[in-house]
Coordinates of C-alpha atoms in Angstrom, one line a residue:
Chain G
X2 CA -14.8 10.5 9.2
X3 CA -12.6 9.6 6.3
X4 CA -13.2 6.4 5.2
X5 CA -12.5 3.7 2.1
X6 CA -14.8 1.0 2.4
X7 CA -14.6 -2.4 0.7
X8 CA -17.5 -5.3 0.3
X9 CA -17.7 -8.2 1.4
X10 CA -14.7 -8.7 3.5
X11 CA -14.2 -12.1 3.5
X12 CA -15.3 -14.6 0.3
X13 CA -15.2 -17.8 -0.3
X14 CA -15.4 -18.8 -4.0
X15 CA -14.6 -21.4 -6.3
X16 CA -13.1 -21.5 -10.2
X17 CA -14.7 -19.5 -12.3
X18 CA -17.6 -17.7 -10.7
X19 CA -17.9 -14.2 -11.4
X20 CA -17.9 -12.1 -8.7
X21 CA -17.1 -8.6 -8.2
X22 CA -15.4 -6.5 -4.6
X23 CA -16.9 -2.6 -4.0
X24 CA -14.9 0.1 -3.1
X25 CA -16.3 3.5 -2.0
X26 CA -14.9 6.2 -0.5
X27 CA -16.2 9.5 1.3
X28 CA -13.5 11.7 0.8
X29 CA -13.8 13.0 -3.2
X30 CA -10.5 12.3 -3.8
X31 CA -10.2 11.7 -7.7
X32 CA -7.3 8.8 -7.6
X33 CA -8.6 5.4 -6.8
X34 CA -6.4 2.1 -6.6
X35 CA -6.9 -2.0 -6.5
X36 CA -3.8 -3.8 -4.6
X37 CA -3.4 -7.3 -3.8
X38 CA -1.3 -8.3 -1.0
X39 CA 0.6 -11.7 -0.8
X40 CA 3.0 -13.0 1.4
X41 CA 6.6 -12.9 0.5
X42 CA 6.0 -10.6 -2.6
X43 CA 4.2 -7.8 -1.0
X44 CA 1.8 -4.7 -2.7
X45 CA 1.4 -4.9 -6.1
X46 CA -0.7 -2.8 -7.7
X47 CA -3.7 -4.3 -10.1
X48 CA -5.6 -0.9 -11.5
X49 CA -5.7 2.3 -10.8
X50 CA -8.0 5.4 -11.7
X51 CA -7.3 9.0 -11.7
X52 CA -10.7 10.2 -12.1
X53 CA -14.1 9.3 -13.3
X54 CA -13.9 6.9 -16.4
X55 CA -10.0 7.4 -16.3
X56 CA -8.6 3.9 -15.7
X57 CA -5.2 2.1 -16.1
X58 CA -3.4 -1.1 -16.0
X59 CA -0.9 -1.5 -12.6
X60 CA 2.0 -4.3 -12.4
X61 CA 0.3 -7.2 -12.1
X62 CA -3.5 -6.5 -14.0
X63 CA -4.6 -10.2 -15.5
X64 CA -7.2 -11.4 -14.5
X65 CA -8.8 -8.5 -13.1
X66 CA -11.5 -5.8 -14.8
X67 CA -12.1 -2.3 -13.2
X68 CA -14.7 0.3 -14.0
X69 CA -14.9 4.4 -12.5
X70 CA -18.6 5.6 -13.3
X71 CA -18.6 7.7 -10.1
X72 CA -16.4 9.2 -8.3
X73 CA -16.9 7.6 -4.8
X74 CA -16.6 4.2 -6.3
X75 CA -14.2 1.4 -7.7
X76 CA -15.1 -1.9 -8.0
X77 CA -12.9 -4.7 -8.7
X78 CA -14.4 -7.3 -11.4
X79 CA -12.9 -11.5 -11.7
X80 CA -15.0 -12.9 -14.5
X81 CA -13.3 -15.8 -14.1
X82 CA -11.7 -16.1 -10.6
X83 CA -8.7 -19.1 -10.5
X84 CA -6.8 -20.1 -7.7
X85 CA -4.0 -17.9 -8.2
X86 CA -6.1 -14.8 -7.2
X87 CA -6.6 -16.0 -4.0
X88 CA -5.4 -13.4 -1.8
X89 CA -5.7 -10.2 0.2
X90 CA -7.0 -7.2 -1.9
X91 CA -6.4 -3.4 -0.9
X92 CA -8.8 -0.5 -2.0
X93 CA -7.2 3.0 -2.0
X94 CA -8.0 6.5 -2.5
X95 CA -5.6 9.6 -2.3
X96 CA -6.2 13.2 -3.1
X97 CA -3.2 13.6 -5.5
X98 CA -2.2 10.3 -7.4
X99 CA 1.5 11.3 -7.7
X100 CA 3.1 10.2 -4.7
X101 CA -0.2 9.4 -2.7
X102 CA 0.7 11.1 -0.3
X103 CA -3.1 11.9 1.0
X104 CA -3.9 8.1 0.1
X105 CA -6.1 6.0 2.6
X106 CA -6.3 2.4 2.6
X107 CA -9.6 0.3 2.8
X108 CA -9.7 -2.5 5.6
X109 CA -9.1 -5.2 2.8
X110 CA -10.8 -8.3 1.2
X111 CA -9.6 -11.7 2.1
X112 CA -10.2 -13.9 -0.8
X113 CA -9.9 -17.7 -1.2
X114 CA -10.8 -18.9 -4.6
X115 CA -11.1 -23.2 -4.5
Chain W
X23 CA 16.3 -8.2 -8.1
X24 CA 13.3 -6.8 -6.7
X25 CA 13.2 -3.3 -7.0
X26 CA 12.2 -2.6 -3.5
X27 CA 14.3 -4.5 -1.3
X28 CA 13.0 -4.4 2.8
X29 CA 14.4 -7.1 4.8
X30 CA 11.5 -8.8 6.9
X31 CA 12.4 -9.1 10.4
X32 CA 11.2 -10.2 12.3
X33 CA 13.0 -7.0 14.4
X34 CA 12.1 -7.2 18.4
X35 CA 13.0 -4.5 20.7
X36 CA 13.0 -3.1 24.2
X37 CA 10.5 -0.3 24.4
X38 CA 11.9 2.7 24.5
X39 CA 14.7 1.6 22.1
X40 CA 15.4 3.7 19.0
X41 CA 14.1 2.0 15.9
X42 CA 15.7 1.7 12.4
X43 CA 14.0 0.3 9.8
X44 CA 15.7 -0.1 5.9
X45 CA 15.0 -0.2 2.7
X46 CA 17.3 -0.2 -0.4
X47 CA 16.2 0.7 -4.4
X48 CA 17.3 0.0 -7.4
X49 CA 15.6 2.6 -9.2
X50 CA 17.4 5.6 -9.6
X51 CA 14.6 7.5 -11.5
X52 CA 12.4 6.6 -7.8
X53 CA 11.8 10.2 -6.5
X54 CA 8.9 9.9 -4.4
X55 CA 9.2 7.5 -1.3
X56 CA 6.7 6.4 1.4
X57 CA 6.5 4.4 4.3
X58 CA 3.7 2.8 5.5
X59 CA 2.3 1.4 9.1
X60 CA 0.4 -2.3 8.7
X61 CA -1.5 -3.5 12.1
X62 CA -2.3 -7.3 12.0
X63 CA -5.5 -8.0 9.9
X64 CA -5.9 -4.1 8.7
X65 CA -5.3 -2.1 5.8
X66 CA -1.7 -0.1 5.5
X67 CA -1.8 3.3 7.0
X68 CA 0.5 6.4 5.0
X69 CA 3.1 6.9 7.8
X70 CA 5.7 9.1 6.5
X71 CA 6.1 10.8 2.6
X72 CA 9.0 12.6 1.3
X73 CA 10.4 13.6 -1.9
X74 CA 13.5 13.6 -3.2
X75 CA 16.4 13.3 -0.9
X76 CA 16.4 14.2 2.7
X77 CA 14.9 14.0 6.2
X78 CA 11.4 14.6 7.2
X79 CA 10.1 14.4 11.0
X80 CA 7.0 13.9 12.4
X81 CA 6.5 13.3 16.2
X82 CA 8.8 10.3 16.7
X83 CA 9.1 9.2 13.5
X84 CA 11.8 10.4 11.2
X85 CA 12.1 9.8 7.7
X86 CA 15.2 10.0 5.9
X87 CA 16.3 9.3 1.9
X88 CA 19.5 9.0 0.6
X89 CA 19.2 9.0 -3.8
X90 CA 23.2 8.5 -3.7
X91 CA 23.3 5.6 -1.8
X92 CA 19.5 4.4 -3.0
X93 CA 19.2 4.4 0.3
X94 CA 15.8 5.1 2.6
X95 CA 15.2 4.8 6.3
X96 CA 12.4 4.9 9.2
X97 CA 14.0 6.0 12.6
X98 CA 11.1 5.5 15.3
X99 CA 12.5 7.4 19.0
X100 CA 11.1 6.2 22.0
X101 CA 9.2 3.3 20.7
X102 CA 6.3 1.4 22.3
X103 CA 4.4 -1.5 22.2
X104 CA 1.5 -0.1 20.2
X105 CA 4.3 1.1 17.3
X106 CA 4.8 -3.0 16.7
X107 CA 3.3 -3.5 13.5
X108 CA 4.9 -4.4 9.7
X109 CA 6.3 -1.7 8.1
X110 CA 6.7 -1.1 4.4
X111 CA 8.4 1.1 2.6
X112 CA 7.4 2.1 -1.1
X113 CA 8.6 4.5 -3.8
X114 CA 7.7 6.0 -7.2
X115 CA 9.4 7.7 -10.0
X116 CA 7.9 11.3 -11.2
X117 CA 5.9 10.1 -14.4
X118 CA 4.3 6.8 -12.5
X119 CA 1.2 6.0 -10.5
X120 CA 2.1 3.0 -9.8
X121 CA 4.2 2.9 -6.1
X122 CA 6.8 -0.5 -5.7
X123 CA 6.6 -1.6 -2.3
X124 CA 8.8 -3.1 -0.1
X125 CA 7.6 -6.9 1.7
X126 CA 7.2 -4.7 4.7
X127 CA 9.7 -5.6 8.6
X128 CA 8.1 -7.1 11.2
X129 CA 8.4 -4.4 14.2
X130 CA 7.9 -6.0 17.6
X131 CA 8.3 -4.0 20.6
X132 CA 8.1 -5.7 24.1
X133 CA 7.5 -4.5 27.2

């Protein structure tokens, strides 16, 4: 089954603590994306990655690290989580980045930084 | 002004009743355009994808761009309960990997 996995769903953190959310997929698509979701403003787009060690900045990326050493996986680094990244955060993959029109979304990360 | 503009809703319907849902863009270098199905507390699903101006159908769903007007639109026939959900539309130019999305409409259909 096609999947895009995302760890842990649900955190709880407070100002400052490093902490970092997984992404995997099984699908060996190449292009690999972090979104975070708030309300009023929508999807915006914090990294992206077309393939292995191939990463680059979205629309909204401070704050936020990213590394591609496989292909399967895309995890989403906050050295130094503040309040205002307390939201919902989207992993995706897709097949072909232009257009994503293969793209699968994870199940998302609900995070509340205090 | 947003880029993506997607007025929220909510939108409630009869099931059964023809659905349209809107988006407008400012963009006019936008070439690819997407919309997407979000259930409450899940990830956005890839409903409909087209490129460049047209229509594209799929079962019920019919997706439709107009690049004059900046125009794009989500015509759902027949719709039931299970199609209520937020809806977002989203859009790209040729040389970007980076989608704008709409803030998604609130779909509810009622039995």
């Amino acid at each position: 089954e096609a999947q895009v996995t995302q760890n842990p769903r649900y955190l709880i953190t407070v100002t400052g603590k490093k902490l970092t959310v997984t992404c995997s997929q099984n699908m060996n698509h190449e292009y690999m994306s972090w979104y975070r979701q708030d309300p009023g403003l929508g999807l915006r787009q914090i990294y992206y990655s077309m393939n292995v060690e191939v990463t680059d900045k979205g629309d909204v990326p401070e704050g936020y690290k990213v590394s591609r050493k496989e292909k399967r996986n895309f995890p989403l680094i906050l050295e130094s989580p503040s309040p205002n990244q307390t939201s919902l955060y989207f992993c995706a993959s897709s097949l072909m980045g232009r257009g994503q029109e293969t793209q699968y979304f994870g199940p998302g990360t609900r995070l509340l930084v205090l | 002004q947003k880029e993506v503009e997607q007025d929220p809703g909510p939108l409630s319907v009869p099931e059964g009743a023809i659905v349209s849902l809107n988006c407008t863009y400012s963009n006019s270098a936008f070439q690819y355009f997407m919309w997407y199905r979000q259930y409450s507390r899940k990830g956005p699903e890839l409903l409909m994808y087209t490129y460049s101006s047209g229509n594209k159908e799929d079962g019920r769903f019919t997706a439709q761009v107009d690049k004059s007007s900046k125009y794009i639109s989500l015509f759902i026939r027949d719709s039931q309960p299970s199609d209520s959900a937020t809806y977002l539309c989203a859009t790209s130019s040729g040389g970007s990997y980076i989608p704008t999305f709409g803030r998604g409409t609130s779909l509810i259909v009622h039995p």
